[in-house]
């Protein structure tokens, strides 16, 4: 049986910035509109965190039973390392999806935004079929598209709408930036896994593009969100605070451009998550004071 520490590692806590960041941005937008709704913000955060942990366990299970994780460079996987039974990991994933569904239902009732039920169903289906099912879209190079949509516009605008009931152009731009930076986290992960994914037949976008083009894509995904925020600052000057987060991009971008590979990309994944969080905090503050 897997230890508590192994289960925590399997949940991949370093990916939690991808859950926290869009909720911060959406809540900052609501505060800027003069709306304070801590209950809705907390429910949105619970939905996001439960979904991210759930998709991590789902990927662990699906990749593990396919043998994709047999030769793994990154952190240990529960199923791939035989530390936990596949059924237990699958149950953990479904349990997290259940928590997300209940929190999402509560958020729907509180906010009156009943369309969220359909969005929630799509989010859970997207989380499972990323690597699950007979034809997972993550194996066809479409993971970045789903990550952009769900962790960008859906998460940011959904959070803002459930609190303030409306969004402005600056928030829409911020949702695009959040989605792009979250994609950078996935691209860093898939850049690291190119050799193993090729062997396993997992045709991620990184595998399809190759290492060189993937490195250029990573840099673009990392820097464009700053350009978007600065452009939005013409209408919302407070967003210029995002420039304070720009130094956090130096280390991961330098590592990727210098040709870091394999285990050397593990810190890049961590640093990209921290960059996403720093960007989101800055943008949230900029939207709030605007």
XYZ file of N, CA and C in Angstrom:
870
model
N 0.830 -1.201 0.000
C 0.000 0.000 0.000
C 0.864 1.251 0.000
N 0.417 2.260 -0.740
C 1.153 3.516 -0.798
C 1.070 4.231 0.538
N 2.132 4.900 0.897
C 2.160 5.674 2.128
C 1.417 6.990 1.927
N 1.163 7.672 3.054
C 0.513 8.985 2.966
C 1.340 9.944 2.132
N 2.645 9.913 2.323
C 3.531 10.796 1.558
C 3.442 10.498 0.068
N 3.323 9.222 -0.292
C 3.234 8.858 -1.707
C 1.899 9.307 -2.311
N 0.829 9.223 -1.517
C -0.462 9.708 -2.005
C -0.423 11.219 -2.209
N 0.214 11.935 -1.289
C 0.339 13.390 -1.440
C 1.147 13.719 -2.686
N 2.237 12.984 -2.901
C 3.049 13.191 -4.102
C 2.241 12.865 -5.353
N 1.389 11.826 -5.258
C 0.548 11.452 -6.395
C -0.471 12.521 -6.744
N -0.885 13.284 -5.725
C -1.817 14.393 -5.979
C -1.141 15.544 -6.697
N 0.208 15.540 -6.712
C 1.030 16.534 -7.400
C 0.712 17.954 -6.934
N 0.993 18.235 -5.668
C 0.676 19.561 -5.119
C 1.346 20.716 -5.845
N 2.443 20.434 -6.562
C 3.109 21.521 -7.293
C 2.269 22.047 -8.450
N 1.221 21.305 -8.835
C 0.345 21.774 -9.907
C -0.796 22.643 -9.383
N -0.901 22.805 -8.079
C -2.025 23.556 -7.511
C -2.075 25.027 -7.938
N -0.939 25.669 -8.274
C -1.072 27.030 -8.811
C -1.996 27.124 -10.016
N -2.109 26.049 -10.796
C -3.009 26.075 -11.945
C -4.470 26.132 -11.512
N -4.770 25.683 -10.295
C -6.129 25.756 -9.764
C -6.377 27.080 -9.057
N -5.390 27.532 -8.299
C -5.549 28.738 -7.489
C -5.556 30.001 -8.346
N -4.706 30.040 -9.358
C -4.490 31.274 -10.122
C -5.741 31.822 -10.804
N -6.504 31.014 -11.567
C -7.691 31.595 -12.218
C -8.742 32.075 -11.237
N -8.836 31.438 -10.085
C -9.797 31.887 -9.069
C -9.359 33.224 -8.499
N -8.054 33.407 -8.304
C -7.545 34.696 -7.835
C -7.881 35.808 -8.830
N -7.644 35.535 -10.112
C -7.897 36.553 -11.130
C -9.382 36.894 -11.200
N -10.234 35.883 -11.213
C -11.671 36.129 -11.264
C -12.181 36.866 -10.050
N -11.637 36.528 -8.883
C -12.046 37.210 -7.648
C -11.560 38.656 -7.648
N -10.340 38.883 -8.170
C -9.844 40.248 -8.295
C -10.742 41.087 -9.178
N -11.241 40.494 -10.255
C -12.167 41.198 -11.137
C -13.454 41.574 -10.405
N -13.980 40.647 -9.625
C -15.207 40.931 -8.868
C -14.979 42.049 -7.853
N -13.824 42.024 -7.183
C -13.511 43.083 -6.224
C -13.424 44.435 -6.927
N -12.858 44.445 -8.128
C -12.775 45.683 -8.891
C -14.149 46.215 -9.268
N -15.130 45.319 -9.363
C -16.500 45.729 -9.663
C -17.265 46.097 -8.392
N -16.578 46.060 -7.260
C -17.203 46.444 -6.000
C -17.970 45.331 -5.312
N -17.719 44.078 -5.708
C -18.437 42.937 -5.138
C -17.491 42.117 -4.272
N -17.889 41.879 -3.032
C -17.126 41.042 -2.108
C -17.973 39.807 -1.804
N -17.517 38.654 -2.260
C -18.285 37.420 -2.091
C -17.355 36.289 -1.679
N -16.879 36.311 -0.433
C -15.903 35.301 -0.005
C -16.430 33.873 -0.084
N -17.720 33.681 0.176
C -18.281 32.332 0.110
C -18.195 31.760 -1.291
N -18.571 32.547 -2.284
C -18.504 32.085 -3.673
C -17.064 31.855 -4.101
N -16.165 32.733 -3.648
C -14.748 32.573 -3.992
C -14.195 31.267 -3.425
N -14.566 30.944 -2.206
C -14.086 29.718 -1.581
C -14.647 28.486 -2.280
N -15.907 28.543 -2.676
C -16.493 27.414 -3.410
C -15.815 27.237 -4.766
N -15.540 28.343 -5.458
C -14.854 28.267 -6.739
C -13.455 27.668 -6.569
N -12.780 28.054 -5.493
C -11.444 27.509 -5.230
C -11.510 26.015 -4.946
N -12.520 25.593 -4.189
C -12.668 24.166 -3.890
C -12.922 23.372 -5.162
N -13.762 23.910 -6.047
C -14.019 23.243 -7.327
C -12.726 23.080 -8.103
N -11.960 24.169 -8.207
C -10.736 24.147 -9.013
C -9.697 23.194 -8.437
N -9.489 23.248 -7.124
C -8.484 22.388 -6.492
C -8.884 20.921 -6.616
N -10.161 20.621 -6.375
C -10.622 19.232 -6.466
C -10.481 18.705 -7.892
N -10.755 19.543 -8.880
C -10.627 19.112 -10.275
C -9.169 18.843 -10.642
N -8.267 19.724 -10.200
C -6.854 19.543 -10.534
C -6.297 18.277 -9.889
N -6.607 18.069 -8.614
C -6.135 16.850 -7.955
C -6.786 15.625 -8.601
N -8.058 15.759 -8.951
C -8.750 14.655 -9.598
C -8.140 14.292 -10.936
N -7.815 15.300 -11.745
C -7.220 15.003 -13.046
C -5.815 14.433 -12.890
N -5.112 14.839 -11.830
C -3.784 14.262 -11.590
C -3.882 12.771 -11.264
N -4.843 12.413 -10.423
C -5.041 10.994 -10.113
C -5.554 10.236 -11.342
N -6.429 10.874 -12.113
C -6.950 10.226 -13.321
C -5.831 9.963 -14.324
N -4.930 10.938 -14.487
C -3.797 10.737 -15.393
C -2.871 9.643 -14.875
N -2.668 9.632 -13.563
C -1.839 8.602 -12.944
C -2.407 7.223 -13.259
N -3.717 7.083 -13.093
C -4.376 5.798 -13.346
C -4.305 5.414 -14.833
N -4.746 6.319 -15.710
C -4.841 5.982 -17.130
C -3.478 5.758 -17.754
N -2.508 6.637 -17.449
C -1.164 6.444 -17.988
C -0.524 5.185 -17.412
N -0.828 4.914 -16.144
C -0.237 3.755 -15.484
C -0.686 2.441 -16.090
N -1.986 2.307 -16.341
C -2.472 1.038 -16.880
C -2.083 0.866 -18.346
N -1.755 1.972 -19.021
C -1.301 1.875 -20.412
C 0.197 1.594 -20.505
N 0.903 1.772 -19.402
C 2.340 1.582 -19.417
C 3.120 2.815 -19.824
N 2.421 3.961 -19.963
C 3.090 5.197 -20.369
C 4.122 5.641 -19.345
N 3.868 5.338 -18.064
C 4.747 5.794 -16.991
C 5.820 4.778 -16.610
N 5.974 3.734 -17.402
C 6.973 2.716 -17.049
C 8.384 3.286 -17.036
N 8.655 4.215 -17.958
C 9.963 4.873 -18.003
C 9.729 6.358 -17.771
N 9.702 6.749 -16.503
C 9.307 8.112 -16.166
C 10.480 8.924 -15.642
N 10.561 10.194 -16.106
C 11.617 11.089 -15.669
C 11.184 11.911 -14.473
N 9.921 12.324 -14.442
C 9.424 13.221 -13.410
C 9.103 12.516 -12.106
N 8.293 13.188 -11.261
C 7.926 12.623 -9.965
C 7.265 11.254 -10.090
N 7.388 10.461 -9.042
C 6.837 9.107 -9.037
C 5.335 9.120 -9.228
N 4.856 8.174 -10.025
C 3.422 7.970 -10.187
C 3.009 6.744 -9.387
N 1.799 6.779 -8.845
C 1.338 5.710 -7.965
C 1.155 4.390 -8.703
N 0.479 4.427 -9.843
C 0.216 3.193 -10.583
C 1.462 2.734 -11.328
N 2.147 3.650 -11.980
C 3.333 3.287 -12.741
C 4.431 2.681 -11.894
N 4.528 3.134 -10.639
C 5.563 2.611 -9.741
C 5.089 1.394 -8.958
N 3.826 1.019 -9.152
C 3.191 -0.100 -8.437
C 3.058 0.183 -6.932
N 3.068 1.461 -6.560
C 2.916 1.816 -5.149
C 1.469 1.679 -4.689
N 0.527 1.806 -5.611
C -0.894 1.704 -5.262
C -1.625 0.939 -6.350
N -2.705 0.288 -5.967
C -3.503 -0.450 -6.937
C -4.216 0.529 -7.883
N -4.310 0.209 -9.156
C -4.993 1.102 -10.099
C -6.410 1.455 -9.665
N -7.116 0.475 -9.095
C -8.504 0.725 -8.684
C -8.574 1.788 -7.589
N -7.584 1.781 -6.693
C -7.576 2.758 -5.609
C -7.324 4.162 -6.151
N -6.419 4.276 -7.117
C -6.121 5.580 -7.703
C -7.316 6.087 -8.502
N -7.977 5.192 -9.220
C -9.183 5.580 -9.964
C -10.267 6.055 -9.005
N -10.425 5.370 -7.886
C -11.416 5.776 -6.891
C -11.083 7.154 -6.315
N -9.792 7.420 -6.108
C -9.383 8.733 -5.610
C -9.738 9.823 -6.617
N -9.541 9.532 -7.899
C -9.891 10.502 -8.943
C -11.386 10.782 -8.941
N -12.192 9.723 -8.905
C -13.639 9.912 -8.906
C -14.116 10.613 -7.642
N -13.447 10.330 -6.517
C -13.797 11.010 -5.276
C -13.577 12.510 -5.398
N -12.448 12.902 -5.993
C -12.167 14.323 -6.185
C -13.172 14.955 -7.140
N -13.528 14.233 -8.188
C -14.536 14.757 -9.120
C -15.879 14.932 -8.407
N -16.177 14.028 -7.487
C -17.414 14.149 -6.720
C -17.415 15.383 -5.845
N -16.281 15.659 -5.193
C -16.163 16.864 -4.365
C -16.340 18.105 -5.231
N -15.703 18.112 -6.405
C -15.818 19.250 -7.317
C -17.265 19.444 -7.757
N -17.964 18.336 -8.028
C -19.357 18.419 -8.470
C -20.253 18.993 -7.372
N -20.047 18.545 -6.148
C -20.871 19.048 -5.040
C -20.608 20.531 -4.770
N -19.328 20.902 -4.774
C -18.992 22.308 -4.559
C -19.516 23.167 -5.710
N -19.423 22.630 -6.922
C -19.930 23.359 -8.076
C -21.436 23.531 -8.025
N -22.129 22.500 -7.557
C -23.588 22.605 -7.418
C -23.949 23.661 -6.384
N -23.211 23.685 -5.269
C -23.453 24.701 -4.244
C -23.197 26.095 -4.806
N -22.136 26.247 -5.578
C -21.823 27.546 -6.185
C -22.913 27.962 -7.163
N -23.450 27.000 -7.891
C -24.534 27.286 -8.828
C -25.767 27.798 -8.101
N -26.116 27.144 -6.999
C -27.290 27.554 -6.224
C -27.088 28.949 -5.637
N -25.907 29.195 -5.076
C -25.628 30.489 -4.443
C -25.641 31.622 -5.465
N -25.057 31.369 -6.628
C -24.923 32.432 -7.628
C -26.122 32.564 -8.558
N -26.900 31.486 -8.673
C -28.018 31.499 -9.601
C -27.597 31.331 -11.051
N -26.328 30.997 -11.281
C -25.817 30.804 -12.638
C -25.980 29.325 -13.022
N -27.182 28.959 -13.453
C -27.495 27.550 -13.655
C -26.761 26.930 -14.844
N -26.247 27.737 -15.739
C -25.477 27.219 -16.855
C -24.203 26.530 -16.380
N -23.809 26.828 -15.131
C -22.597 26.220 -14.595
C -22.693 24.700 -14.497
N -23.896 24.174 -14.411
C -24.046 22.719 -14.316
C -23.499 22.060 -15.578
N -23.865 22.608 -16.730
C -23.366 22.061 -17.992
C -21.858 22.220 -18.092
N -21.351 23.369 -17.658
C -19.905 23.610 -17.692
C -19.186 22.622 -16.780
N -19.773 22.384 -15.604
C -19.165 21.441 -14.662
C -19.080 20.038 -15.226
N -20.133 19.616 -15.919
C -20.126 18.289 -16.549
C -19.015 18.212 -17.594
N -18.878 19.260 -18.402
C -17.831 19.282 -19.422
C -16.444 19.259 -18.794
N -16.283 19.968 -17.669
C -14.987 19.992 -16.987
C -14.598 18.595 -16.497
N -15.532 17.884 -15.900
C -15.238 16.545 -15.389
C -14.963 15.577 -16.532
N -15.765 15.664 -17.589
C -15.516 14.806 -18.753
C -14.146 15.116 -19.367
N -13.817 16.407 -19.443
C -12.529 16.790 -19.984
C -11.384 16.288 -19.133
N -11.574 16.322 -17.804
C -10.538 15.851 -16.884
C -10.303 14.351 -17.049
N -11.351 13.589 -17.215
C -11.208 12.139 -17.316
C -10.656 11.708 -18.678
N -11.202 12.271 -19.747
C -10.824 11.800 -21.081
C -9.542 12.435 -21.605
N -8.884 13.250 -20.783
C -7.576 13.778 -21.169
C -6.613 12.621 -21.436
N -6.567 11.674 -20.510
C -5.766 10.464 -20.731
C -6.597 9.199 -20.614
N -7.888 9.312 -20.271
C -8.732 8.142 -20.080
C -9.537 7.797 -21.318
N -10.166 6.641 -21.273
C -10.981 6.197 -22.386
C -10.140 5.560 -23.489
N -10.820 5.122 -24.547
C -10.120 4.431 -25.630
C -9.377 5.379 -26.560
N -9.801 6.660 -26.606
C -9.144 7.621 -27.484
C -8.913 8.929 -26.726
N -7.990 8.941 -25.781
C -7.748 10.152 -24.988
C -7.217 11.293 -25.836
N -7.794 12.482 -25.656
C -7.384 13.598 -26.505
C -6.002 14.122 -26.137
N -5.533 13.828 -24.914
C -4.188 14.216 -24.531
C -3.126 13.475 -25.324
N -3.479 12.306 -25.839
C -2.555 11.503 -26.648
C -2.585 11.934 -28.113
N -3.464 12.881 -28.433
C -3.594 13.347 -29.817
C -3.130 14.794 -29.964
N -2.422 15.308 -28.951
C -1.880 16.655 -29.039
C -2.861 17.765 -28.748
N -3.992 17.450 -28.106
C -5.020 18.457 -27.844
C -5.077 18.892 -26.380
N -4.113 18.438 -25.575
C -4.130 18.776 -24.161
C -4.047 20.265 -23.912
N -3.198 20.968 -24.681
C -3.035 22.409 -24.476
C -4.321 23.173 -24.767
N -5.075 22.708 -25.755
C -6.344 23.369 -26.074
C -7.300 23.289 -24.882
N -7.425 22.093 -24.311
C -8.319 21.903 -23.179
C -7.847 22.690 -21.960
N -6.549 22.674 -21.699
C -6.011 23.407 -20.559
C -6.273 24.901 -20.717
N -6.061 25.425 -21.914
C -6.319 26.846 -22.151
C -7.780 27.191 -21.867
N -8.679 26.401 -22.410
C -10.111 26.699 -22.267
C -10.569 26.585 -20.820
N -10.228 25.468 -20.166
C -10.765 25.210 -18.834
C -10.083 26.026 -17.737
N -8.772 26.258 -17.863
C -8.060 26.990 -16.827
C -7.897 28.468 -17.155
N -8.371 28.864 -18.343
C -8.344 30.258 -18.731
C -9.746 30.850 -18.692
N -10.390 31.005 -19.848
C -11.719 31.617 -19.880
C -12.756 30.967 -18.978
N -12.838 29.644 -18.967
C -13.876 29.003 -18.153
C -13.676 29.298 -16.670
N -12.462 29.080 -16.156
C -12.221 29.246 -14.722
C -12.255 30.715 -14.295
N -11.594 31.584 -15.061
C -11.531 33.003 -14.676
C -12.900 33.670 -14.826
N -13.491 33.531 -16.000
C -14.779 34.193 -16.235
C -15.877 33.563 -15.389
N -15.809 32.249 -15.190
C -16.792 31.599 -14.331
C -16.718 32.113 -12.908
N -15.494 32.269 -12.393
C -15.321 32.798 -11.042
C -15.866 34.217 -10.944
N -15.536 35.053 -11.919
C -15.992 36.448 -11.903
C -17.508 36.547 -12.010
N -18.092 35.755 -12.908
C -19.537 35.816 -13.114
C -20.321 35.343 -11.899
N -19.817 34.328 -11.211
C -20.547 33.832 -10.035
C -20.480 34.807 -8.871
N -19.550 35.748 -8.918
C -19.458 36.740 -7.848
C -20.073 38.082 -8.249
N -19.683 38.588 -9.428
C -20.117 39.919 -9.836
C -21.262 39.902 -10.846
N -21.477 38.777 -11.514
C -22.562 38.681 -12.490
C -22.234 39.251 -13.849
N -21.034 39.812 -14.008
C -20.638 40.396 -15.283
C -19.119 40.450 -15.357
N -18.591 40.592 -16.560
C -17.148 40.734 -16.755
C -16.900 41.878 -17.729
N -15.686 42.447 -17.680
C -15.311 43.521 -18.586
C -14.193 43.033 -19.512
N -13.828 43.820 -20.526
C -12.776 43.386 -21.470
C -11.449 43.070 -20.798
N -11.081 43.810 -19.757
C -9.814 43.539 -19.073
C -9.810 42.154 -18.454
N -10.957 41.736 -17.915
C -11.057 40.405 -17.323
C -10.993 39.321 -18.385
N -11.600 39.586 -19.530
C -11.511 38.631 -20.640
C -10.058 38.465 -21.064
N -9.340 39.592 -21.174
C -7.923 39.512 -21.517
C -7.135 38.749 -20.478
N -7.444 38.997 -19.206
C -6.752 38.288 -18.121
C -7.040 36.796 -18.181
N -8.251 36.425 -18.576
C -8.586 34.995 -18.676
C -7.767 34.324 -19.772
N -7.510 35.061 -20.852
C -6.673 34.522 -21.933
C -5.241 34.350 -21.439
N -4.743 35.365 -20.716
C -3.388 35.273 -20.174
C -3.231 34.121 -19.206
N -4.221 33.923 -18.345
C -4.164 32.818 -17.391
C -4.146 31.480 -18.113
N -4.943 31.362 -19.173
C -4.960 30.117 -19.937
C -3.641 29.838 -20.617
N -3.020 30.879 -21.163
C -1.732 30.703 -21.844
C -0.634 30.288 -20.867
N -0.587 30.931 -19.708
C 0.447 30.585 -18.731
C 0.239 29.183 -18.173
N -1.011 28.787 -18.014
C -1.275 27.419 -17.561
C -0.836 26.421 -18.628
N -1.028 26.777 -19.896
C -0.520 25.933 -20.985
C 0.994 25.807 -20.908
N 1.677 26.886 -20.486
C 3.133 26.835 -20.366
C 3.562 25.774 -19.362
N 2.779 25.604 -18.297
C 3.070 24.557 -17.313
C 2.999 23.188 -17.979
N 1.950 22.960 -18.760
C 1.795 21.675 -19.441
C 2.887 21.469 -20.492
N 3.227 22.518 -21.215
C 4.259 22.407 -22.249
C 5.608 22.058 -21.624
N 5.915 22.667 -20.472
C 7.164 22.323 -19.780
C 7.165 20.850 -19.382
N 6.031 20.371 -18.899
C 5.906 18.969 -18.522
C 6.088 18.058 -19.729
N 5.432 18.403 -20.836
C 5.492 17.546 -22.025
C 6.836 17.636 -22.742
N 7.521 18.774 -22.631
C 8.871 18.892 -23.179
C 9.799 17.906 -22.474
N 9.662 17.830 -21.164
C 10.463 16.890 -20.387
C 10.191 15.455 -20.788
N 8.931 15.150 -21.121
C 8.523 13.765 -21.356
C 8.588 13.328 -22.814
N 9.123 14.158 -23.710
C 9.129 13.813 -25.140
C 9.706 12.421 -25.412
N 10.894 12.078 -24.899
C 11.451 10.756 -25.230
C 10.551 9.603 -24.795
N 10.075 9.639 -23.536
C 9.229 8.562 -23.047
C 7.884 8.516 -23.741
N 7.312 9.684 -24.045
C 6.016 9.719 -24.717
C 6.109 9.164 -26.134
N 7.228 9.423 -26.806
C 7.406 8.871 -28.154
C 7.400 7.353 -28.112
N 8.108 6.804 -27.144
C 8.181 5.351 -27.014
C 6.807 4.766 -26.704
N 6.048 5.478 -25.846
C 4.739 4.987 -25.419
C 3.639 5.260 -26.440
N 3.949 6.000 -27.500
C 2.941 6.312 -28.506
C 2.007 7.428 -28.096
N 2.458 8.272 -27.160
C 1.657 9.402 -26.687
C 2.044 10.630 -27.497
N 1.221 10.988 -28.484
C 1.554 12.066 -29.407
C 1.097 13.417 -28.866
N 1.752 13.879 -27.817
C 1.444 15.203 -27.285
C 1.850 16.259 -28.303
N 1.448 17.495 -28.055
C 1.841 18.579 -28.950
C 3.355 18.701 -28.993
N 4.015 18.491 -27.852
C 5.477 18.565 -27.810
C 6.110 17.492 -28.695
N 5.558 16.294 -28.677
C 6.065 15.211 -29.529
C 5.873 15.575 -30.995
N 4.729 16.148 -31.320
C 4.433 16.497 -32.704
C 5.323 17.637 -33.205
N 5.563 18.625 -32.346
C 6.364 19.781 -32.754
C 7.859 19.506 -32.731
N 8.288 18.665 -31.797
C 9.711 18.461 -31.587
C 10.228 19.405 -30.515
N 11.387 19.117 -29.975
C 11.908 19.859 -28.830
C 12.159 21.328 -29.156
N 12.763 21.620 -30.288
C 13.127 23.003 -30.607
C 11.900 23.907 -30.684
N 10.897 23.497 -31.462
C 9.684 24.303 -31.609
C 8.923 24.385 -30.287
N 8.966 23.321 -29.501
C 8.283 23.325 -28.211
C 8.920 24.339 -27.274
N 10.238 24.479 -27.333
C 10.912 25.487 -26.503
C 10.466 26.902 -26.889
N 10.339 27.159 -28.177
C 9.870 28.470 -28.629
C 8.419 28.706 -28.195
N 7.616 27.661 -28.274
C 6.226 27.768 -27.834
C 6.164 28.097 -26.353
N 7.002 27.442 -25.563
C 7.032 27.706 -24.123
C 7.341 29.174 -23.838
N 8.333 29.714 -24.511
C 8.702 31.115 -24.294
C 7.532 32.042 -24.640
N 6.859 31.768 -25.759
C 5.723 32.598 -26.157
C 4.596 32.525 -25.136
N 4.284 31.320 -24.686
C 3.209 31.151 -23.700
C 3.547 31.826 -22.376
N 4.822 31.933 -22.078
C 5.260 32.547 -20.827
C 5.213 34.063 -20.885
N 5.543 34.643 -22.022
C 5.695 36.098 -22.107
C 4.450 36.826 -22.628
N 3.681 36.196 -23.497
C 2.499 36.865 -24.052
C 1.512 37.311 -22.977
N 1.278 36.542 -21.895
C 0.363 37.025 -20.853
C 0.777 38.373 -20.255
N 2.061 38.637 -20.187
C 2.517 39.941 -19.706
C 2.170 41.041 -20.711
N 2.310 40.728 -21.995
C 1.952 41.691 -23.036
C 0.462 42.018 -22.966
N -0.357 40.983 -22.767
C -1.805 41.183 -22.673
C -2.148 42.083 -21.485
N -1.534 41.818 -20.339
C -1.818 42.599 -19.140
C -1.392 44.051 -19.314
N -0.226 44.277 -19.914
C 0.249 45.652 -20.130
C -0.660 46.375 -21.117
N -1.122 45.670 -22.146
C -2.036 46.285 -23.106
C -3.347 46.687 -22.428
N -3.830 45.821 -21.529
C -5.067 46.122 -20.804
C -4.886 47.272 -19.828
N -3.635 47.568 -19.477
C -3.364 48.645 -18.523
C -3.700 50.023 -19.088
N -3.861 50.136 -20.413
C -4.291 51.412 -20.982
C -5.685 51.779 -20.479
N -6.481 50.756 -20.191
C -7.821 50.976 -19.634
C -7.836 50.805 -18.124
N -6.997 49.871 -17.626
C -6.924 49.588 -16.188
C -5.469 49.745 -15.734
N -5.036 50.984 -15.438
C -3.624 51.245 -15.128
C -3.054 50.387 -14.003
N -3.908 49.942 -13.094
C -3.429 49.115 -11.992
C -2.771 47.832 -12.444
N -3.081 47.403 -13.676
C -2.519 46.148 -14.184
C -1.021 46.241 -14.460
N -0.466 47.444 -14.465
C 0.975 47.573 -14.659
C 1.761 46.903 -13.538
N 1.090 46.632 -12.434
C 1.757 45.935 -11.329
C 2.237 44.553 -11.753
N 1.681 44.036 -12.849
C 2.080 42.708 -13.314
C 3.565 42.663 -13.676
N 4.151 43.803 -13.987
C 5.574 43.835 -14.335
C 6.452 43.410 -13.164
N 5.920 43.504 -11.949
C 6.679 43.053 -10.781
C 6.880 41.535 -10.798
N 5.999 40.827 -11.506
C 6.111 39.365 -11.587
C 7.013 38.911 -12.718
N 7.386 39.820 -13.607
C 8.174 39.439 -14.782
C 9.525 38.800 -14.443
N 10.249 39.263 -13.408
C 11.521 38.607 -13.085
C 11.397 37.112 -12.791
N 10.208 36.679 -12.357
C 10.013 35.258 -12.066
C 10.072 34.406 -13.333
N 9.988 35.048 -14.509
C 10.051 34.308 -15.764
C 11.483 34.053 -16.208
N 12.437 34.773 -15.640
C 13.807 34.717 -16.138
C 14.398 33.319 -16.015
N 14.305 32.730 -14.826
C 14.967 31.437 -14.610
C 14.386 30.313 -15.470
N 13.063 30.118 -15.491
C 12.558 29.009 -16.324
C 12.771 29.233 -17.815
N 12.615 30.478 -18.283
C 12.823 30.748 -19.712
C 14.278 30.516 -20.082
N 15.198 30.958 -19.226
C 16.627 30.752 -19.498
C 16.953 29.266 -19.552
N 16.372 28.491 -18.636
C 16.647 27.054 -18.616
C 16.143 26.376 -19.878
N 14.936 26.737 -20.307
C 14.362 26.120 -21.506
C 15.166 26.501 -22.751
N 15.540 27.775 -22.870
C 16.292 28.219 -24.037
C 17.719 27.681 -24.065
N 18.242 27.368 -22.874
C 19.612 26.843 -22.816
C 19.676 25.352 -23.136
N 18.515 24.733 -23.353
C 18.489 23.328 -23.742
C 18.312 22.350 -22.609
N 17.843 22.810 -21.451
C 17.601 21.900 -20.330
C 16.706 20.755 -20.787
N 17.023 19.550 -20.320
C 16.312 18.369 -20.789
C 16.146 17.388 -19.638
N 15.229 16.447 -19.784
C 15.044 15.384 -18.798
C 14.848 15.914 -17.389
N 15.591 15.382 -16.422
C 15.443 15.797 -15.026
C 15.706 17.288 -14.798
N 16.493 17.915 -15.679
C 16.781 19.338 -15.535
C 15.558 20.208 -15.781
N 14.510 19.619 -16.371
C 13.279 20.373 -16.616
C 12.300 20.276 -15.450
N 12.569 19.431 -14.491
C 11.687 19.324 -13.321
C 11.605 20.654 -12.582
N 12.742 21.340 -12.299
C 12.644 22.660 -11.662
C 11.918 23.689 -12.526
N 12.003 23.542 -13.840
C 11.309 24.465 -14.738
C 9.803 24.350 -14.549
N 9.329 23.125 -14.385
C 7.901 22.909 -14.149
C 7.465 23.602 -12.867
N 8.273 23.457 -11.807
C 7.976 24.131 -10.538
C 8.002 25.644 -10.700
N 9.036 26.150 -11.353
C 9.191 27.598 -11.502
C 8.093 28.199 -12.376
N 7.617 27.447 -13.359
C 6.537 27.942 -14.206
C 5.239 28.044 -13.408
N 5.000 27.075 -12.531
C 3.832 27.155 -11.659
C 3.899 28.363 -10.740
N 5.085 28.641 -10.205
C 5.257 29.809 -9.336
C 5.104 31.108 -10.126
N 5.594 31.111 -11.369
C 5.419 32.279 -12.231
C 3.935 32.533 -12.488
N 3.201 31.478 -12.790
C 1.757 31.594 -12.994
C 1.089 32.197 -11.767
N 1.462 31.718 -10.592
C 0.857 32.219 -9.364
C 1.208 33.693 -9.135
N 2.476 34.062 -9.370
C 2.892 35.455 -9.195
C 2.156 36.365 -10.175
N 2.047 35.920 -11.421
C 1.306 36.695 -12.428
C -0.148 36.867 -12.009
N -0.756 35.793 -11.538
C -2.175 35.842 -11.155
C -2.395 36.763 -9.970
N -1.522 36.708 -8.976
C -1.660 37.599 -7.818
C -1.567 39.054 -8.267
N -0.592 39.364 -9.127
C -0.409 40.725 -9.603
C -1.621 41.193 -10.412
N -2.096 40.339 -11.313
C -3.254 40.700 -12.136
C -4.509 40.860 -11.261
N -4.679 39.987 -10.293
C -5.824 40.094 -9.394
C -5.811 41.422 -8.656
N -4.637 41.823 -8.172
C -4.510 43.112 -7.486
C -4.805 44.251 -8.461
N -4.242 44.149 -9.677
C -4.466 45.193 -10.665
C -5.940 45.356 -11.031
N -6.655 44.238 -11.152
C -8.087 44.294 -11.449
C -8.876 44.814 -10.258
N -8.461 44.427 -9.073
C -9.185 44.835 -7.867
C -9.091 46.339 -7.636
N -7.904 46.896 -7.795
C -7.759 48.339 -7.540
C -8.324 49.160 -8.680
N -8.532 48.506 -9.847
C -9.081 49.243 -10.985
C -10.551 49.554 -10.837
